[in-house]
Amino acid sequence: MHPMTSADVLKLLESEGLPEGLKASVIQLFEAIQQGHTAQQLSNEDTDLWIQTLAKSDLSTLFAINHSALQIRRHFAQESRVAEALKKLSSHPALNISIDPMQLMPHADASQQKAITGAASQRLAIVTGGPGTGKTTTAAAIVAAKRTLFQRLPRISLVAPTGKAAARLTESFQAATAKMPLIELEPLVATTIHRQLKELNSADIVLVDEASMVSLDLFDQLLKSLAEDAHLILMGDPNQLASVEAGSILKVITESSTLSGHWFQLTQRHRIQGQEALAQLQDLCLLGDSDRFIQGLKDLGIFWESKQRVDHLEQTLLAGYRKYFDDIQRTVVPASPDFQCLTAISEGTGGRRMINHLAQAETQRLGLNGFGERLLVTENQPGIGVFNGDIGVVIDAFDSGNPRVQFDNIDQPLRKNQLGSVESAWAISIHRSQGSEYESVLICLPEPASMSSRFKPSRELLYTALTRAKKSVQLFATEAMIDQAISRKTQRVTCLDHFLNVS
């Protein structure tokens, strides 16, 4: 976000005596940025007014016009740099790869074989696919194939936007390479992008997982950190939610004709045994037909509480966490429960605060005194190794004074008072769940508590929630909210596509 606020800019317009007609578009642009856009479309009249004003005022240091869209200068510069870096990577001629993809991945389907041979030969590769299409296994084969291009052992970096996503990437990548019959890859540990930014300039091959979550700002930093001759592999699902911050990098890249020769889409699901109902539900969501989705819920026997009954919500929530609670009562703290509640809003019936309260009330009833409490970190603390989105579990009773909190990615537990901003994680937002997977998920997509709420559910929001589950889902949502979500496809306004198309 630009350090100046819209109020600052409006004061500047007034003090400099600049046209009154600019105010509305300034307010609209700053509101759009808050919603993840990097540009605001203008009318022909407003475009002309801005062009004239920028040509003869210092506002050109703050704003830019791009194809009848208004941008803050920082986003204009970032999208320009990102496009140039991607075009430079894509301009390198394809390399000769002699290895047979079936030697690396014996059961690869046709789309996976094409991705392995095609992506391995390119300095820039984009590999996308939905759940169960084998993205990580394919990516491991791509990395193994790329190794044959180097006369020495290449330096490989695996990164993801969040700690959870990095942990999943580490586990999946190591499992894939262990089964590789031809080439042995040394065990690789993925970290967050932030943690490796300063070291990426020494990497020969960089694999970025969950690329849909990467913001414009972070992607710009990542590209600037790459070595001149590095190979970049982007992996993800463009149908999921875009980054929380401004930008829609993966979506724009996969829709760009300029980079079409570098995009490889995995199309066949492999991980569906016993999960056919879940796979069908995900597909019905992407079709954008809410009637068929709702009929699918009924036909597939998916639990669906459509009346917003709190007693049903509480029963489902506590049943989901029952095994976890039972383990805690036996003083056994699992690293993570098989169940997670995901919510679309924070307040009101079915909101995050209410659900966390219901779970905490149950732990109090059981006399757990905070033992086993799940805590979500909401700010980065690189000094102690925890980052926004990490989830830890309390392994002492609260009356111990300063209980310890154990995180999956840290060997030694931390003290609770070392952590900055935290909140209960019995329920987390759908946005924060990206990069995570759970056996079973309860999705809450409730009606907003207030008529003035700006919350608007989207297809990407519901699809992201559905794809967090490995085996089963349950829904707490009115028919109206499901219809709104599936009918509303998010399209972020950016100018990255324009920059990519400039020769």
XYZ file of C-alpha atoms in Angstrom:
503
model
C 0.000 0.000 0.000
C 1.211 3.518 -0.769
C 2.396 5.285 2.412
C -0.003 8.137 1.681
C -3.680 7.605 2.429
C -6.539 8.790 0.252
C -7.143 11.551 2.817
C -3.529 12.738 2.373
C -3.950 12.827 -1.394
C -7.237 14.697 -1.188
C -5.581 17.348 1.010
C -2.757 17.598 -1.511
C -5.217 18.072 -4.386
C -6.918 20.866 -2.478
C -3.705 22.594 -1.389
C -2.289 22.516 -4.927
C -5.536 23.761 -6.441
C -5.851 20.694 -8.667
C -9.145 19.751 -10.375
C -11.980 18.741 -8.083
C -12.909 16.000 -10.553
C -9.901 13.909 -9.521
C -11.181 13.265 -6.010
C -13.718 10.542 -6.802
C -11.211 8.398 -8.714
C -8.604 8.788 -5.935
C -11.096 7.495 -3.355
C -12.156 4.660 -5.672
C -8.552 3.644 -6.352
C -7.595 3.437 -2.675
C -10.750 1.412 -1.945
C -9.915 -0.874 -4.876
C -6.395 -1.459 -3.525
C -7.900 -2.537 -0.191
C -9.869 -5.163 -2.155
C -6.754 -6.480 -3.910
C -6.876 -4.547 -7.185
C -3.829 -2.659 -8.438
C -5.712 -0.363 -10.819
C -8.988 1.529 -11.164
C -10.656 1.787 -14.567
C -11.500 5.357 -15.584
C -14.010 6.879 -17.967
C -12.643 8.538 -21.106
C -13.344 11.933 -19.562
C -11.522 11.117 -16.306
C -8.619 9.569 -18.223
C -8.129 12.785 -20.198
C -8.318 14.859 -16.995
C -5.678 12.712 -15.277
C -3.339 12.749 -18.286
C -3.518 16.546 -18.439
C -3.005 16.897 -14.665
C -0.080 14.448 -14.464
C 1.668 16.223 -17.338
C 1.857 19.513 -15.455
C 1.931 18.605 -11.723
C 3.961 16.679 -9.162
C 1.143 14.131 -8.905
C 3.060 12.094 -11.502
C 5.356 10.968 -8.659
C 2.335 9.378 -6.956
C 0.090 8.203 -9.791
C 0.244 6.859 -13.334
C -2.240 6.223 -16.133
C -2.084 2.887 -17.899
C -4.607 1.924 -20.620
C -7.348 4.138 -19.159
C -6.652 2.831 -15.659
C -5.351 4.783 -12.681
C -2.536 3.263 -10.583
C -0.409 4.407 -7.715
C 3.121 4.842 -9.031
C 4.472 1.985 -6.883
C 2.105 -0.605 -8.385
C 2.812 0.789 -11.867
C 6.555 0.307 -11.325
C 6.174 -3.138 -9.739
C 3.982 -4.520 -12.517
C 6.348 -3.096 -15.121
C 9.354 -4.769 -13.448
C 7.534 -8.085 -12.986
C 6.472 -8.161 -16.635
C 9.977 -7.348 -17.871
C 11.532 -10.026 -15.654
C 9.032 -12.673 -16.792
C 9.484 -11.753 -20.463
C 13.253 -11.904 -20.055
C 13.017 -15.373 -18.499
C 10.652 -16.527 -21.226
C 12.859 -15.181 -24.023
C 15.581 -17.783 -23.507
C 15.539 -20.544 -26.140
C 14.317 -23.947 -25.027
C 17.055 -26.310 -23.816
C 17.514 -29.890 -24.966
C 16.328 -32.416 -22.397
C 17.193 -35.986 -23.335
C 15.628 -37.737 -20.351
C 12.370 -39.688 -20.713
C 9.755 -38.350 -18.245
C 8.539 -41.892 -17.585
C 11.976 -42.705 -16.183
C 11.406 -40.065 -13.513
C 7.681 -40.569 -12.998
C 6.665 -44.034 -14.258
C 2.938 -43.491 -13.809
C 2.797 -39.968 -15.255
C -0.316 -39.183 -17.273
C -0.158 -37.358 -20.619
C -0.467 -33.854 -19.102
C 2.231 -34.649 -16.525
C 4.608 -35.980 -19.197
C 4.099 -32.833 -21.273
C 4.734 -30.670 -18.195
C 7.930 -32.531 -17.272
C 9.545 -32.329 -20.704
C 8.248 -28.849 -21.503
C 8.917 -27.183 -18.160
C 12.338 -28.788 -17.719
C 13.519 -27.233 -20.990
C 12.347 -23.710 -20.112
C 13.947 -21.125 -17.837
C 10.407 -20.072 -16.836
C 7.717 -22.681 -16.221
C 4.196 -22.363 -14.811
C 2.605 -25.631 -13.652
C -1.035 -25.500 -12.560
C -3.731 -27.963 -11.607
C -6.474 -28.675 -9.123
C -6.290 -30.962 -6.088
C -5.117 -34.493 -6.812
C -3.517 -33.691 -10.169
C -0.015 -34.374 -8.844
C 1.490 -30.896 -8.990
C 4.265 -31.533 -6.467
C 5.183 -34.965 -7.845
C 5.367 -33.470 -11.333
C 7.399 -30.514 -10.055
C 9.868 -32.899 -8.396
C 10.313 -34.681 -11.721
C 10.822 -31.319 -13.456
C 13.528 -30.370 -10.951
C 15.180 -33.779 -11.395
C 15.129 -33.368 -15.179
C 16.595 -29.870 -14.890
C 19.476 -31.300 -12.871
C 20.706 -33.037 -16.013
C 21.298 -29.606 -17.581
C 24.001 -28.740 -15.043
C 27.569 -30.032 -15.023
C 27.624 -29.679 -11.230
C 24.952 -30.225 -8.600
C 22.593 -27.240 -8.955
C 21.512 -25.267 -5.918
C 17.755 -25.760 -5.487
C 15.415 -23.562 -3.437
C 11.866 -24.591 -2.530
C 9.665 -21.746 -1.281
C 6.017 -21.056 -0.475
C 4.113 -18.001 0.802
C 3.298 -19.429 4.262
C 4.886 -21.723 6.812
C 2.089 -24.274 6.452
C 2.447 -24.327 2.680
C 6.229 -24.704 3.012
C 5.821 -27.632 5.402
C 3.416 -29.342 2.999
C 5.777 -28.719 0.073
C 8.700 -30.242 2.017
C 6.723 -33.357 2.888
C 5.227 -33.854 -0.609
C 8.485 -33.112 -2.446
C 10.544 -35.495 -0.339
C 7.906 -38.223 -0.737
C 7.972 -37.728 -4.520
C 11.755 -37.808 -4.825
C 11.998 -40.912 -2.630
C 9.990 -42.815 -5.249
C 12.015 -41.517 -8.188
C 13.738 -44.525 -9.780
C 16.443 -42.837 -11.841
C 17.796 -39.723 -10.143
C 18.403 -39.142 -6.472
C 17.741 -35.669 -5.144
C 19.173 -34.630 -1.818
C 16.514 -34.002 0.868
C 15.284 -30.442 0.415
C 13.474 -28.336 3.011
C 11.109 -25.635 1.829
C 10.749 -22.349 3.692
C 8.647 -19.235 3.272
C 9.593 -16.859 0.471
C 10.410 -14.151 3.027
C 12.964 -16.386 4.747
C 14.870 -17.109 1.544
C 14.742 -13.740 -0.218
C 18.330 -12.887 0.714
C 19.639 -16.310 -0.368
C 17.761 -16.733 -3.656
C 20.529 -15.053 -5.644
C 22.652 -18.174 -5.122
C 19.978 -20.626 -6.314
C 20.090 -22.237 -9.749
C 16.518 -23.579 -9.599
C 13.719 -21.919 -7.631
C 10.360 -23.656 -7.171
C 7.501 -21.521 -5.817
C 4.458 -23.438 -4.536
C 0.982 -21.947 -3.926
C 1.817 -19.137 -6.344
C -1.805 -17.921 -6.346
C -1.189 -16.600 -2.821
C 1.826 -14.483 -3.779
C 1.125 -10.737 -3.820
C 2.484 -8.313 -6.400
C 4.851 -6.806 -3.853
C 6.300 -10.164 -2.760
C 6.589 -11.467 -6.322
C 8.439 -8.317 -7.334
C 10.892 -8.875 -4.465
C 11.310 -12.525 -5.412
C 12.096 -11.770 -9.067
C 14.587 -9.059 -8.074
C 16.331 -11.596 -5.810
C 16.864 -14.237 -8.509
C 20.262 -14.857 -10.045
C 20.691 -13.791 -13.676
C 20.721 -17.400 -14.933
C 18.205 -18.941 -12.491
C 15.405 -21.291 -13.531
C 11.991 -20.403 -12.066
C 9.075 -22.822 -11.625
C 5.722 -21.427 -10.449
C 3.184 -23.927 -9.166
C -0.400 -23.483 -8.001
C -4.117 -23.459 -8.693
C -5.325 -20.217 -10.342
C -8.928 -21.005 -9.378
C -8.143 -20.412 -5.705
C -8.274 -17.096 -3.892
C -5.696 -14.545 -4.942
C -3.280 -13.037 -2.424
C -4.625 -11.146 0.575
C -2.587 -8.135 -0.546
C -2.910 -6.443 -3.930
C -2.255 -8.403 -7.098
C -3.407 -11.483 -8.996
C -0.110 -12.806 -10.286
C -0.818 -16.456 -11.127
C -4.214 -15.738 -12.697
C -2.822 -13.040 -14.986
C 0.210 -15.124 -15.972
C -1.900 -18.142 -16.950
C -4.190 -15.929 -19.036
C -1.334 -14.175 -20.840
C -0.772 -15.135 -24.485
C 2.807 -13.868 -24.111
C 3.621 -16.668 -21.644
C 1.310 -19.376 -23.025
C 4.242 -21.494 -24.216
C 5.515 -21.688 -20.633
C 2.228 -22.741 -19.002
C 1.599 -26.430 -18.371
C -1.783 -27.470 -16.997
C -2.276 -30.800 -15.217
C -5.713 -32.120 -16.061
C -6.146 -35.606 -14.599
C -7.106 -36.262 -10.984
C -5.302 -39.126 -9.300
C -6.109 -38.705 -5.604
C -9.817 -39.518 -5.698
C -10.250 -42.999 -4.246
C -12.853 -42.582 -1.533
C -13.034 -38.856 -2.315
C -15.301 -38.918 -5.353
C -18.005 -36.846 -3.642
C -15.501 -34.157 -2.664
C -14.041 -34.051 -6.190
C -17.533 -33.725 -7.710
C -18.380 -30.890 -5.339
C -15.203 -28.997 -6.275
C -15.993 -29.435 -9.979
C -19.586 -28.277 -9.510
C -18.323 -25.160 -7.749
C -16.013 -24.283 -10.643
C -18.842 -24.739 -13.162
C -20.516 -21.674 -11.654
C -23.986 -23.243 -11.580
C -25.361 -22.830 -8.053
C -28.474 -24.938 -8.755
C -26.354 -27.917 -9.779
C -24.040 -27.373 -6.803
C -26.951 -27.344 -4.345
C -28.449 -30.426 -5.981
C -25.006 -32.001 -5.742
C -24.945 -31.394 -1.981
C -28.209 -33.311 -1.693
C -27.303 -36.118 -4.099
C -23.866 -36.685 -2.553
C -25.184 -36.729 1.009
C -22.992 -33.826 2.171
C -23.901 -32.438 5.611
C -25.421 -29.016 4.980
C -26.935 -26.802 7.672
C -28.876 -24.254 5.635
C -30.991 -22.689 8.416
C -28.145 -21.115 10.445
C -29.161 -23.096 13.532
C -26.514 -22.518 16.182
C -27.231 -25.794 17.984
C -26.486 -27.752 14.793
C -23.341 -25.708 14.231
C -22.128 -26.385 17.786
C -22.852 -30.123 17.543
C -20.968 -30.409 14.243
C -18.033 -28.328 15.486
C -17.562 -30.275 18.716
C -18.016 -33.621 16.965
C -15.249 -32.636 14.568
C -12.862 -31.804 17.399
C -13.977 -34.666 19.670
C -10.991 -36.931 18.994
C -8.634 -33.993 19.580
C -10.373 -33.151 22.870
C -10.237 -36.805 23.949
C -6.495 -36.916 23.262
C -5.938 -33.741 25.259
C -7.832 -35.210 28.207
C -5.375 -38.111 28.072
C -2.571 -35.468 28.126
C -1.671 -36.329 24.539
C -1.382 -33.271 22.300
C -1.552 -34.097 18.580
C 0.503 -31.841 16.319
C -2.648 -30.992 14.416
C -6.234 -32.279 14.482
C -7.699 -34.031 11.464
C -10.514 -31.466 11.474
C -10.591 -27.708 10.936
C -13.397 -25.153 10.879
C -13.031 -22.481 8.185
C -15.070 -19.296 8.213
C -15.793 -16.559 5.715
C -16.472 -13.783 8.252
C -15.282 -12.863 11.731
C -18.455 -11.601 13.434
C -22.016 -12.870 13.821
C -23.612 -16.319 13.723
C -21.124 -18.704 12.188
C -18.347 -16.102 12.371
C -14.834 -16.832 13.595
C -15.227 -15.223 17.022
C -18.434 -17.088 17.812
C -17.050 -20.471 16.746
C -13.842 -19.980 18.737
C -15.991 -19.105 21.747
C -18.026 -22.325 21.339
C -14.849 -24.441 21.229
C -13.261 -22.631 24.170
C -16.424 -23.100 26.233
C -16.154 -26.839 25.608
C -12.503 -26.923 26.710
C -13.508 -25.099 29.899
C -16.302 -27.586 30.485
C -13.760 -30.374 30.115
C -11.460 -28.644 32.639
C -8.503 -28.403 30.241
C -7.388 -25.004 31.570
C -5.901 -23.936 28.222
C -3.953 -27.149 27.646
C -4.209 -28.005 23.934
C -5.440 -24.527 22.966
C -4.671 -23.808 19.304
C -3.210 -20.362 18.636
C -2.898 -18.513 15.339
C -0.039 -16.027 14.934
C -1.241 -12.849 13.196
C 2.031 -10.950 12.774
C 5.515 -11.822 11.539
C 8.186 -12.380 14.200
C 11.212 -13.534 12.198
C 13.487 -13.141 15.232
C 11.881 -16.155 16.916
C 10.957 -18.004 13.728
C 7.177 -17.514 13.637
C 5.209 -15.824 10.906
C 1.725 -14.556 10.187
C -0.515 -17.608 9.694
C 1.529 -20.116 11.749
C -0.513 -22.202 14.188
C 0.870 -23.477 17.483
C -0.575 -25.567 20.303
C -0.346 -24.746 24.026
C 1.367 -27.626 25.849
C 1.022 -26.349 29.444
C -1.983 -25.330 31.507
C -2.651 -21.602 31.520
C -2.231 -21.422 35.312
C 1.433 -22.415 34.882
C 2.124 -18.686 34.525
C 3.746 -18.572 31.111
C 2.705 -21.687 29.145
C 4.769 -23.098 26.296
C 3.491 -23.138 22.722
C 4.710 -25.767 20.253
C 4.922 -25.051 16.503
C 5.435 -27.725 13.836
C 8.289 -25.849 12.161
C 10.259 -25.054 15.343
C 12.088 -27.721 17.357
C 11.818 -26.070 20.758
C 8.534 -24.650 22.110
C 8.184 -20.916 22.674
C 6.728 -19.160 25.693
C 3.302 -17.615 25.168
C 4.525 -14.179 26.244
C 7.142 -14.290 23.462
C 4.379 -14.254 20.883
C 3.012 -10.917 19.754
C -0.479 -10.912 18.307
C -2.278 -14.275 18.508
C -5.867 -15.507 18.454
C -7.658 -18.844 18.894
C -7.469 -21.137 15.890
C -10.399 -23.515 16.454
C -11.828 -21.559 13.536
C -9.667 -19.710 11.028
C -10.549 -17.655 7.983
C -10.696 -19.321 4.585
C -7.991 -16.900 3.415
C -5.637 -18.053 6.184
C -6.290 -21.713 5.404
C -4.613 -21.454 2.001
C -1.600 -23.722 1.783
C -3.044 -26.086 4.425
C -4.839 -29.418 4.135
C -7.073 -31.259 6.600
C -8.794 -34.631 6.516
C -12.167 -33.017 7.207
C -13.354 -29.416 6.990
C -16.417 -27.558 8.258
C -17.024 -24.559 6.003
C -19.013 -21.660 7.430
C -20.374 -19.271 4.839
C -22.966 -17.478 6.967
C -25.113 -14.431 6.343
C -23.288 -11.264 7.486
C -24.364 -9.973 10.878
C -25.044 -6.491 9.491
C -26.830 -5.310 6.364
C -24.025 -2.781 5.930
C -21.370 -5.523 5.705
C -19.086 -5.236 2.679
C -18.507 -9.001 2.657
C -19.283 -10.561 -0.708
C -18.691 -14.312 -1.030
C -17.086 -15.525 -4.242
C -16.611 -18.734 -6.187
C -12.881 -18.599 -5.455
C -13.583 -18.330 -1.713
C -15.828 -21.400 -1.659
C -13.557 -23.391 -3.984
C -10.518 -22.617 -1.815
C -12.397 -23.846 1.269
C -13.539 -27.019 -0.517
C -10.003 -27.813 -1.659
C -8.580 -27.626 1.883
C -10.287 -30.963 2.639
C -8.610 -34.247 1.738
C -11.605 -36.497 2.437
C -14.809 -34.753 3.490
C -16.546 -31.403 3.945
C -19.561 -30.105 5.834
C -21.313 -26.814 5.137
C -22.967 -24.183 7.330
C -24.480 -21.795 4.775
C -27.819 -20.541 3.585
C -28.879 -21.323 0.042
C -28.718 -17.585 -0.737
C -25.058 -17.362 0.335
C -24.099 -20.427 -1.712
C -25.861 -18.943 -4.718
C -24.063 -15.614 -4.248
C -20.686 -17.282 -3.864
C -20.909 -19.551 -6.889
C -22.430 -16.852 -9.091
C -19.737 -14.276 -8.278
C -16.402 -14.819 -10.013
C -13.695 -12.463 -8.804
C -11.706 -10.559 -11.407
C -9.064 -8.302 -9.952
C -8.222 -5.231 -11.986
C -4.493 -5.044 -12.714
C -2.292 -3.714 -15.499
C 0.184 -6.581 -15.451
C -1.439 -8.074 -18.549
C -0.870 -4.808 -20.451
C 2.790 -4.744 -19.463
C 3.200 -8.378 -20.531
C 1.698 -7.613 -23.948
C 4.031 -4.697 -24.649
C 6.755 -5.847 -27.025
